[in-house]
Structure formats: C-alpha cells, structure tokens
Short mmCIF file of C-alpha atoms and ligand atoms in Angstrom, two decimals:
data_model
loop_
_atom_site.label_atom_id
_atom_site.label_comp_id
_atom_site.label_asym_id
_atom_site.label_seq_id
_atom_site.Cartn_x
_atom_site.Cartn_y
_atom_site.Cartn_z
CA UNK A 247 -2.26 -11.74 7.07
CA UNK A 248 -0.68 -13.65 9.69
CA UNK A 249 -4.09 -13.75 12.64
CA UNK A 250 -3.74 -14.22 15.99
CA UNK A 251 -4.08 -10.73 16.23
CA UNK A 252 -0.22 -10.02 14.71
CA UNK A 253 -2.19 -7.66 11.95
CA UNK A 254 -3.67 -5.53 15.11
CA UNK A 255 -0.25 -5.30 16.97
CA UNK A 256 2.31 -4.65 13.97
CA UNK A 257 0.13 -2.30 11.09
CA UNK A 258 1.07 1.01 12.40
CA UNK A 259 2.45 1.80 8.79
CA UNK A 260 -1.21 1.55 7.77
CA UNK A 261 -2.31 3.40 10.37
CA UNK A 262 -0.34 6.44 9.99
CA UNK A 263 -1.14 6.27 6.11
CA UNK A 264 -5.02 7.00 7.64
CA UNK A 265 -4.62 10.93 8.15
CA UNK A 266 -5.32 12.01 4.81
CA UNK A 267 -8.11 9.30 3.99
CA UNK A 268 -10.37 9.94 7.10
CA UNK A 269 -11.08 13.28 6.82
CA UNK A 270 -12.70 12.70 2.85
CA UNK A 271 -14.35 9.78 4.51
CA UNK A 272 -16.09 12.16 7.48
CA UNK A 273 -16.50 14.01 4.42
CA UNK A 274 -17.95 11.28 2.44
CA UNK A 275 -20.18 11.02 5.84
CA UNK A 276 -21.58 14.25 6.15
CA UNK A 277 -22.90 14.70 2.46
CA UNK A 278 -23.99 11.34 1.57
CA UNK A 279 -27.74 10.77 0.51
CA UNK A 280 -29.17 9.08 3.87
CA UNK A 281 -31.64 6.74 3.15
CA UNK A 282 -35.01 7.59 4.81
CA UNK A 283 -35.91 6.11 7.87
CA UNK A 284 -36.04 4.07 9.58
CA UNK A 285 -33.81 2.01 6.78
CA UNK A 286 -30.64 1.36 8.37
CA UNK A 287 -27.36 3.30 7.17
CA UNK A 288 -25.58 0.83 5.90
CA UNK A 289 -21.24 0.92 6.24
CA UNK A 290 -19.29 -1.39 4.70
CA UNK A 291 -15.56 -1.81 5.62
CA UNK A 292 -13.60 -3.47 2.46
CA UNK A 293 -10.97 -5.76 3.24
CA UNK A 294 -11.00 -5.13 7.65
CA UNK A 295 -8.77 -7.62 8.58
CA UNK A 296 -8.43 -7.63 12.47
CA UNK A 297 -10.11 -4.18 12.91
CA UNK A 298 -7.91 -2.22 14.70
CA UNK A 299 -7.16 0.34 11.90
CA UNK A 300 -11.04 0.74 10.69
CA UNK A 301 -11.78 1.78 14.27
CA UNK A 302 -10.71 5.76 13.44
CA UNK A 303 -12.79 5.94 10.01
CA UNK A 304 -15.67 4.63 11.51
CA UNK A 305 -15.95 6.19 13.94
CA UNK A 306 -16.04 9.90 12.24
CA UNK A 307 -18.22 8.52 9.89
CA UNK A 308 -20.85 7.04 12.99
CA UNK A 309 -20.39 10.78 14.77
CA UNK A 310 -21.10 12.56 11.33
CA UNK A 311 -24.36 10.37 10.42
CA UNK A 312 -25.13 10.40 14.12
CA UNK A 313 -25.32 14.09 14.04
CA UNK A 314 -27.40 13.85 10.65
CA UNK A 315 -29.91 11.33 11.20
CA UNK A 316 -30.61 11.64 14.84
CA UNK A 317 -29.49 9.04 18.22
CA UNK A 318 -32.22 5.95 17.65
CA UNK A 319 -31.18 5.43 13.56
CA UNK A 320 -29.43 2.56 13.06
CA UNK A 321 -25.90 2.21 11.79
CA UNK A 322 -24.85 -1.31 10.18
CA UNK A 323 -21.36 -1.64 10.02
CA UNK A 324 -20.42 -4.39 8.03
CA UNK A 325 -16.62 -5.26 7.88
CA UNK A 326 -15.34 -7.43 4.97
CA UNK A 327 -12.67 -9.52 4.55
CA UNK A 328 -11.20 -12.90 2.82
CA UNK A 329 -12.79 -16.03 4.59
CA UNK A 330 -9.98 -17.05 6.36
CA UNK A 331 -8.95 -13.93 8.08
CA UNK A 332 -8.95 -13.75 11.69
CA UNK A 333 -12.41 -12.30 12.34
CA UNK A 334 -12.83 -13.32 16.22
CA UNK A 335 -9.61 -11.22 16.36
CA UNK A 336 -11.79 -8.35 14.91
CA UNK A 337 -14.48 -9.21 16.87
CA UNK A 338 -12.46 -8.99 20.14
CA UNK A 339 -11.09 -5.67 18.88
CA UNK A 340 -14.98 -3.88 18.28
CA UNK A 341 -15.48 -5.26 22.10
CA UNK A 342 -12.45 -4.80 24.22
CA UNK A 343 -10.39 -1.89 22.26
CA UNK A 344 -11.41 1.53 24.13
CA UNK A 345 -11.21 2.91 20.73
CA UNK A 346 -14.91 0.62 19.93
CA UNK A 347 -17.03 2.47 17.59
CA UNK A 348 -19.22 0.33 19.28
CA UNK A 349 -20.80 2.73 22.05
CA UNK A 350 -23.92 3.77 22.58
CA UNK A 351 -26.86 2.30 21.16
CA UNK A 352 -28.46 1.44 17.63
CA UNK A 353 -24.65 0.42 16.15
CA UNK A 354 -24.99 -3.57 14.40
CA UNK A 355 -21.74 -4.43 13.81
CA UNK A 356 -21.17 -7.71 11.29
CA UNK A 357 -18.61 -9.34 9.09
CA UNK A 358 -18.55 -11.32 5.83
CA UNK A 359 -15.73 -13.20 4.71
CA UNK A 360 -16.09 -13.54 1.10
CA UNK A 361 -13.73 -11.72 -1.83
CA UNK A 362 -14.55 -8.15 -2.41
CA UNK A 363 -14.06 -9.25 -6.09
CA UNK A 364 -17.44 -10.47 -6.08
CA UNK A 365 -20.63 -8.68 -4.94
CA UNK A 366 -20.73 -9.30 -1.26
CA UNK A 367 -23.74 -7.35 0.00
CA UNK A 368 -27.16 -6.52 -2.04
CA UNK A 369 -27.67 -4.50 -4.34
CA UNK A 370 -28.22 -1.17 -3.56
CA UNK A 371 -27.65 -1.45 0.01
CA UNK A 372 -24.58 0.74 1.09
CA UNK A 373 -24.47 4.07 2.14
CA UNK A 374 -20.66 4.63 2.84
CA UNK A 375 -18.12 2.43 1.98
CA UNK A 376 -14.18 2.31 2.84
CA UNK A 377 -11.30 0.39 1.86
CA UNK A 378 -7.85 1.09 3.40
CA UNK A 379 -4.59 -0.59 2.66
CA UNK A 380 -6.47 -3.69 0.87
CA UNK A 381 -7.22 -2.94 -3.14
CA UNK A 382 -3.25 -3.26 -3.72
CA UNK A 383 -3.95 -7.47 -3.08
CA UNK A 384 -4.94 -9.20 -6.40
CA UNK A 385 -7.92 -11.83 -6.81
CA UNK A 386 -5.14 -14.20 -7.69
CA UNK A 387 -1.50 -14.39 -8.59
CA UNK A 388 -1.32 -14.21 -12.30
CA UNK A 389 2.38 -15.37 -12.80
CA UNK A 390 5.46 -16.70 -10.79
CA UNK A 391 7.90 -14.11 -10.56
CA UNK A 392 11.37 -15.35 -11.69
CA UNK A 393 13.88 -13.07 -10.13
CA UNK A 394 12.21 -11.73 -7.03
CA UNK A 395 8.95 -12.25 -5.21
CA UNK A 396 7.34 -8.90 -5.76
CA UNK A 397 5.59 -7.88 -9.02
CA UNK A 398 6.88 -4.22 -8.87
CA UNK A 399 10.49 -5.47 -8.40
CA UNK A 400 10.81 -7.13 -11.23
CA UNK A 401 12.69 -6.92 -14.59
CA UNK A 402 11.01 -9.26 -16.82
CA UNK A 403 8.78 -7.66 -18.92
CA UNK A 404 6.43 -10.70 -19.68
CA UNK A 405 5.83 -10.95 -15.95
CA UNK A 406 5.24 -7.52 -15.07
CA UNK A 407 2.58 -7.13 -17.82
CA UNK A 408 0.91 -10.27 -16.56
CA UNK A 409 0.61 -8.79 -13.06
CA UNK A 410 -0.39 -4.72 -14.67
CA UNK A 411 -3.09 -6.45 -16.80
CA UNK A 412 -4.56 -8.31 -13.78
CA UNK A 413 -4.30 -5.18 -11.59
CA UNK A 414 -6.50 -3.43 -14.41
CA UNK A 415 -9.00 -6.60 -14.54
CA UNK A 416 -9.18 -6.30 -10.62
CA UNK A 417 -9.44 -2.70 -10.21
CA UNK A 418 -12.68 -2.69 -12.63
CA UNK A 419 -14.13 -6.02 -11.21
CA UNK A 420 -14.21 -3.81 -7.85
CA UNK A 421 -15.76 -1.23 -9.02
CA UNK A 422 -18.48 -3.23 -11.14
CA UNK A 423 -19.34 -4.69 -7.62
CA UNK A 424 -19.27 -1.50 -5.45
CA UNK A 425 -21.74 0.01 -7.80
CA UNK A 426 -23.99 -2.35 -7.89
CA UNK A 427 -23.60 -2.19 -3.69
CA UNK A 428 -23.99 1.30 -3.16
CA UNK A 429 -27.17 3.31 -2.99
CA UNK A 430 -27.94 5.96 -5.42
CA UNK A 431 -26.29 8.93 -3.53
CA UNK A 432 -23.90 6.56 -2.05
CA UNK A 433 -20.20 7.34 -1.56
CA UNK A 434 -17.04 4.94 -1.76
CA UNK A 435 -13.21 6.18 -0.34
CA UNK A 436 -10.37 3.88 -1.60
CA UNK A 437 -7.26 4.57 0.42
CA UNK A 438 -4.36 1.60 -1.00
CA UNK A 439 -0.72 1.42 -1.81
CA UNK A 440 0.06 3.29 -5.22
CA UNK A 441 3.23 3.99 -7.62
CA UNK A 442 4.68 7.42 -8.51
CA UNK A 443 4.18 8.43 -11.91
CA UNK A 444 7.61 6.68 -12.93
CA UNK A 445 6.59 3.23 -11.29
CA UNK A 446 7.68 3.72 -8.15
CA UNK A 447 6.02 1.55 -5.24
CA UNK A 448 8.56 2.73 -2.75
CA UNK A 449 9.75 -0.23 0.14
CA UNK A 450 12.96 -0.26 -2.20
CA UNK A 451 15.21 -1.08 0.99
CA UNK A 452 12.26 -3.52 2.35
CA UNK A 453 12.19 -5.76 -1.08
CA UNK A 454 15.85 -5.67 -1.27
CA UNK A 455 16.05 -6.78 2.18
CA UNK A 456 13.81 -9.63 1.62
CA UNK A 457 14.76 -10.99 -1.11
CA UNK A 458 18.62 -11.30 -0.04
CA UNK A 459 17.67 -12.66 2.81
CA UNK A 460 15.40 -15.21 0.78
CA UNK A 461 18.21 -16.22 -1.13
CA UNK A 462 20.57 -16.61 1.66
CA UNK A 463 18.02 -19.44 3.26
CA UNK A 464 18.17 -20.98 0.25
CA UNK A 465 22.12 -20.94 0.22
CA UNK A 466 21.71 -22.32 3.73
CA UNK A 467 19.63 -25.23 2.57
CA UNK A 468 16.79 -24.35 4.92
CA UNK A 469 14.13 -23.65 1.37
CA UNK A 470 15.13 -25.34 -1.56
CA UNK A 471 15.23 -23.06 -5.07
CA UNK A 472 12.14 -24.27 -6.41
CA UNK A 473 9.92 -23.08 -3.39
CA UNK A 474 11.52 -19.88 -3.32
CA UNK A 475 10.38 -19.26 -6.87
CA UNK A 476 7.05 -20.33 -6.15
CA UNK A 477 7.06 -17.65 -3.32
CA UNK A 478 4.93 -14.74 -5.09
CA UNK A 479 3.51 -11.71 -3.62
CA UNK A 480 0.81 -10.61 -5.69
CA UNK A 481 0.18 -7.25 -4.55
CA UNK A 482 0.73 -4.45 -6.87
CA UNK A 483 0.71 -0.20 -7.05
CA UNK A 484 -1.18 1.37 -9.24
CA UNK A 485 -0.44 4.57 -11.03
CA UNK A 486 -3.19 7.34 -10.55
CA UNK A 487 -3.98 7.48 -14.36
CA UNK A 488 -4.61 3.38 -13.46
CA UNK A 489 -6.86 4.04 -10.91
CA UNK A 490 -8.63 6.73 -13.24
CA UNK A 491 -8.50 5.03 -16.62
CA UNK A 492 -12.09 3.42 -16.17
CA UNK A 493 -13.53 6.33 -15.64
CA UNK A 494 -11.70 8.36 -18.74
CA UNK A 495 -14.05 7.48 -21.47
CA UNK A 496 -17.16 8.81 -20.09
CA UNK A 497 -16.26 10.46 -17.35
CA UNK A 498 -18.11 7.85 -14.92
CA UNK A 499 -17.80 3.97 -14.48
CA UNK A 500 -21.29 2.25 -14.61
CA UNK A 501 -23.27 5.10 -12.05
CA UNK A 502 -19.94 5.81 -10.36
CA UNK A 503 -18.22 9.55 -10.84
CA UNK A 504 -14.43 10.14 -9.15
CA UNK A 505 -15.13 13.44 -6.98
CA UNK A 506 -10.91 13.02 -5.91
CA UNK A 507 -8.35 11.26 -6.11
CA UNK A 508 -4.87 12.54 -4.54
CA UNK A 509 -1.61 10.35 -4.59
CA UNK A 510 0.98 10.81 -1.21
CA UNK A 511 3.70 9.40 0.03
CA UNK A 512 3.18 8.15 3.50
CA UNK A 513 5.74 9.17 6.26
CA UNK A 514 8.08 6.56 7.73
CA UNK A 515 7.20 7.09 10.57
CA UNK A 516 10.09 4.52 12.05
CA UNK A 517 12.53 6.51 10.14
CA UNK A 518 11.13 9.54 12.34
CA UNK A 519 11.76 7.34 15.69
CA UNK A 520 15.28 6.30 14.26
CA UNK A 521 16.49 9.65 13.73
CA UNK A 522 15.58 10.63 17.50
CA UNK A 523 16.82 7.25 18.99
CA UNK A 524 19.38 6.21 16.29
CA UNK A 525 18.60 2.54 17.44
CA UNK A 526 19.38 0.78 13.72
CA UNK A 527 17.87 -2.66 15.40
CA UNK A 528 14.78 -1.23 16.33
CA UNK A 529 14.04 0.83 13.08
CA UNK A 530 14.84 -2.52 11.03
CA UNK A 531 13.40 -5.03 13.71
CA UNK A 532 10.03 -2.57 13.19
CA UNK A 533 9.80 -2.68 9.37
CA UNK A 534 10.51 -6.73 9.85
CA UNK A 535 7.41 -7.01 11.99
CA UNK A 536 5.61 -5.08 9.49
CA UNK A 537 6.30 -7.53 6.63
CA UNK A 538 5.96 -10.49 8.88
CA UNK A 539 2.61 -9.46 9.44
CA UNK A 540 1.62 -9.00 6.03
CA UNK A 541 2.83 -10.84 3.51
CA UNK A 542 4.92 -13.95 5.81
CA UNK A 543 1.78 -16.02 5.16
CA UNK A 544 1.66 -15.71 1.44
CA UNK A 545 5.35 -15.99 0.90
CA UNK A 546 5.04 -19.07 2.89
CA UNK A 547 2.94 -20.38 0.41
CA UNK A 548 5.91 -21.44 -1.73
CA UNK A 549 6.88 -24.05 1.04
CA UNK A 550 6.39 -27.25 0.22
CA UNK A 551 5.52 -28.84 3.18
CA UNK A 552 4.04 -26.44 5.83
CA UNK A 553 4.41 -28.28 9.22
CA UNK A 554 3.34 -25.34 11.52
CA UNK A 555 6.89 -25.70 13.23
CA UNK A 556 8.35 -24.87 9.67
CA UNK A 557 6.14 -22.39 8.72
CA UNK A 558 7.04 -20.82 11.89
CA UNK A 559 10.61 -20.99 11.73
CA UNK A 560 10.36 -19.54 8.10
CA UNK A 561 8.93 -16.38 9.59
CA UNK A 562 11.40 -16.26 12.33
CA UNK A 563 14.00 -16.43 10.06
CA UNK A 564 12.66 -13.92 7.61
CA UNK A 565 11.75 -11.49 9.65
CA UNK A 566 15.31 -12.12 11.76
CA UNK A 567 17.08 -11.28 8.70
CA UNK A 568 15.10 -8.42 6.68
CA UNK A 569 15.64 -6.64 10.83
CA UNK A 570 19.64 -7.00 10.12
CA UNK A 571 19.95 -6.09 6.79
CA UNK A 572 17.61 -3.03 7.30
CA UNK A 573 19.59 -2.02 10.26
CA UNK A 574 23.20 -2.50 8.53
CA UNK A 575 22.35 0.86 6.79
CA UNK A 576 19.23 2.11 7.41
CA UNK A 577 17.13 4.19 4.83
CA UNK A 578 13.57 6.10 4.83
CA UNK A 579 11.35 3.79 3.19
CA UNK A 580 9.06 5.89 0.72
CA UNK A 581 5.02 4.07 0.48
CA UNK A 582 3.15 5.83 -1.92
CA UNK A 583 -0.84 5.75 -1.81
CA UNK A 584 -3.60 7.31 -3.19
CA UNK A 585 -6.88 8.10 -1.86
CA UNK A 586 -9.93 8.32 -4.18
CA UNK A 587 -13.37 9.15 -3.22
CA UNK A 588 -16.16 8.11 -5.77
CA UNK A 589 -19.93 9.07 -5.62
CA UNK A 590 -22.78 6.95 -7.22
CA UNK A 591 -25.81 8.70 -9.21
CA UNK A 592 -27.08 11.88 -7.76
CA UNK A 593 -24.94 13.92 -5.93
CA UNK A 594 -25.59 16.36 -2.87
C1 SAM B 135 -3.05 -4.72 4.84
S1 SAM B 135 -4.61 -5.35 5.37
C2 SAM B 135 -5.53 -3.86 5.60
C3 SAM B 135 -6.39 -3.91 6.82
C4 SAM B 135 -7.03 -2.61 7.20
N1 SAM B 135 -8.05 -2.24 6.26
C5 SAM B 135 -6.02 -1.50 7.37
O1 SAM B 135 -6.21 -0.43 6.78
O2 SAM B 135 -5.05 -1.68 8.09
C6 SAM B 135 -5.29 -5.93 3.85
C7 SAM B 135 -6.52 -6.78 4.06
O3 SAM B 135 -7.18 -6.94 2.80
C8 SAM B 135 -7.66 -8.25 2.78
N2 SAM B 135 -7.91 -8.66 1.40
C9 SAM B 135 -7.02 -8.91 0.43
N3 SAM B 135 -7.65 -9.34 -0.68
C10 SAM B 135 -8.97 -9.33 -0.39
C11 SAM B 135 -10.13 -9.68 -1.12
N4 SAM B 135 -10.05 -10.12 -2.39
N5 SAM B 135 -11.33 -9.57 -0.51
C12 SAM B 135 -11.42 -9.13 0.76
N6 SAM B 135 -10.35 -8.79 1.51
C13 SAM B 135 -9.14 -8.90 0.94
C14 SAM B 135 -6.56 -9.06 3.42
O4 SAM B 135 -7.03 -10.33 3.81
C15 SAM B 135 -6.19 -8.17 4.57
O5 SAM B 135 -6.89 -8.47 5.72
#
C-alpha cells in the first residue's frame, strides 16, 4: 500500500464491499465462546493497513461483546499488518477519526507488523478474528508474469498454475495459523477478493487499462521492457470451491469447521456516481486513485532504480493514464468476493 495515509483516503471500494461481511462478524460477536473473566477478549484485525475500513467491524463486534460481557471487561484489539505498512497512519486513525472504536473505557488497542502467514499471536489467544480485503495478497510472488502484470489476466498456462498452486499453499498456511490462534469456541470471518465460478476476478476494464498504459511508458522510453516484466502483482481470486477445498475431506481443517461462505459481486459504486453525474474523468480519475493506492507500490517494484522522484513520477503517470483510458469509455467494473465465517472446536 502506498502510506502516508493514501490507503485511508482512496479504499472506498473496500469499504463498500463491508456490508455483507459485518453483519456475520456482529454475528460472529454475539455467539462466540467468551473466555471467562477477567481474561481479556481478544480481536485480531488481519491485514489492517491504515485502519480506516476496520473501524465499522469493530466496532459492532466491541458493542455486541460489550453487551455480553459487561462495561469493565477488557477488549484487546490487535490490528495486523506487513511490517512496513504505515501503522502511525493507523494509529492516528483509532485517535482522531470520530468513527474510533476507541471510546469509553477498558478498549487496548495494538498492532503487529509481521506476515499473517506465520503465527503472529499465541496460541489459543483469539476470540474474534477478521480479515477484509487482504487474503487475495500472496506470501510471495511465485512467477514473473510474461504478458501482463496480473496473475488472473494472464494466458500462459505455466504461469497461472504457478500463481493457483501458491494461492492454495497460502490459503492453508492461513488457516494452519488462525487455528492454532483462536480459542476453542473462537470464530474467524474472511471477507477478500474472489473469482466467479468461470475464473472471473472482475476489474476487466481496470487491468486493461493498466497494462496499456504500462506499455505505452515503455514506448515512451520512461520504463525500459525489462522492468516492466519484472512488474508483478501477486494478488489472486479464489474460486469458492478454493476457499472450501481444505475443508472437503473431513469436513473441518485442523479444529476449524466453515459455518458460511457466500460469494458477491461488490457494487461499483463509482459507476453508480457516473451514471447520476456522467463525469467520465471523475469515474476513471476514482478507479485510478484506487489502484494507485494499492498496488502502485508493488508494481513499482519492477523499477530499477527507485529515486523517490521516479517512483513518484511512475505513479503520477500511471494513475494519469489508467484515469483517461477508463474515462474514454467507461464500464461497471464487476469485484467479486466472498465472505466465509469459520468456527474453531465447540460451537454455541
Ligand atoms: C487492500 S488492504 C486491506 C485493508 C483493510 N483490511 C480493508 O479492508 O480495507 C490489504 C492489506 O493487507 C496487507 N497484507 C498483505 N499481505 C499481508 C500479509 N502476508 N500479512 C499481513 N498483512 C498483509 C497489506 O499490507 C494491506 O495493508
């Protein structure tokens, strides 16, 4: 993600992907197994980045346990990310934003910056936990991609097993570790990007956009051919049979039972705005910011050498052109996700 707060200010995609996962997470909330008092309940927030869209789930999970446990329990709320995310930004966000969960007394926020492909927080510890928007990010980017810089966009067959087989490696690897996290009685809602049954991981107009636009800077000289194939973006969407395959054999993975798991497609909500306002510049300069502020950074991995003016002017000129080439003929941009909600051991 890109810091300096850009996450906060451009992720209202994510945000209005939230309505169907925060209800099963106040859900999740007000049947859990509480440990007894006066142990902490213990939240943890998967993959947080600057905070701003775990302030809604969090909060209906703090009034639902509130209303369960009593005023003087106390809530740990421990928000995860990778370790170079922009936690002071998340930080600022849990004390300035008039959305805080943090109000009223016996609430700990915290934050870890370590991969959520690794076990993060002891075992047996967590109560809740929630990840939105983050399980689509591999540990690692398994393979360049030679003729586009997303995984789901591609037609080479060798490449797009490399990325399925490390999406099925990662999906598991979470799941060994948010087992092993969560108390007996404990309950875990995924909500991340997803493909329709067919493959589909919508942003069709998005990737197109971006990778025209890639190529034209390298027409122009500004990135050279070899960095823009070592531009990769190794995030991937799952099919709901993925998502469910560990779990086929036994019908649980490790003490971990699927209660539900739903796949939607989010609304474009910019393609709502454009159709009141027909302003084509502002529906494409919206899904630019977007991408800026989520995958820029990686992309500008490829770059050889990353002066911060450079880096810069690569995102300026990305997000520049992905805003006119969305707005020369604007489409609805489809975003499939699923939502899962999983329950360890005994169930109430
Ligand atoms: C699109 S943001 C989602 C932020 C927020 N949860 C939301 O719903 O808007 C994805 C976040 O997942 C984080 N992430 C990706 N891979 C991760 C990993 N292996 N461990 C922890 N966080 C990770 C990214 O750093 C980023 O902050």
């Amino acid at each position: 993600m890109e810091g300096g707060g850009e996450y906060n200010r451009n992720s209202s995609v994510q945000a209005a992907g939230m309505s169907q996962a925060i209800p099963l997470f106040q859900h999740s909330a007000e049947r859990v197994l509480l440990a007894p008092a006066p142990e902490p309940v213990v939240i943890a927030d998967y993959g947080s980045s600057e905070g701003r869209n775990s302030l809604a789930s969090i909060t209906a999970a703090i009034r639902a346990l509130r209303s369960r446990a009593g005023p003087g329990r106390a809530i740990s709320v421990v928000h995860t990310d990778l370790p170079n995310n922009d936690f002071a930004a998340l930080f600022r966000t849990l004390s300035d934003s008039p959305d805080s969960y943090v109000r009223g007394g016996a609430i700990f926020p915290s934050a870890i910056g370590q991969s959520f492909y690794e076990q993060i927080l002891p075992s047996n510890s967590v109560t809740l936990g929630w990840s939105s928007w983050a399980v689509q990010w591999l540990s690692r980017t398994p393979a360049p991609i030679p003729d586009h810089v997303y995984p789901d966009a591609t037609t080479d067959a060798v490449t797009r097993t490399a990325y399925d087989n490390q999406a099925a490696d990662d999906w598991r690897t979470f799941l060994t570790h948010r087992d092993r996290e969560l108390r007996d009685g404990g309950r875990l809602v995924v909500m991340t990007m997803a493909s329709i049954d067919d493959g589909d991981f919508g942003l069709r107009p998005l990737m197109r956009a971006m990778i025209d636009v890639l190529t034209g800077l390298v027409k122009e000289g500004f990135i050279s051919d070899d960095e823009r194939r070592l531009m990769a973006i190794p995030i991937v969407g799952r099919r709901k049979v993925d998502f469910l395959a560990p779990f086929a054999e036994r019908g649980q993975f490790a003490k971990l039972a699927v209660e539900y798991a739903e796949l939607f497609v989010n609304e474009d909500h910019f393609w709502g705005e454009f159709e009141r306002d027909h302003d084509a510049s502002n529906f494409g300069a919206r899904w630019a910011a977007f991408s800026r502020a989520s995958v820029s950074p990686t992309l500008a991995l490829g770059l050889k050498s990353r002066q911060k003016e450079r880096v810069v002017e690569f995102y300026n000129r990305l997000e520049a052109g992905i805003t006119i080439r969305l707005a020369e003929a604007p489409e609805p941009m489809r975003v499939p996700l699923v939502c899962i909600v999983m329950t360890k051991g005994s169930v109430s």
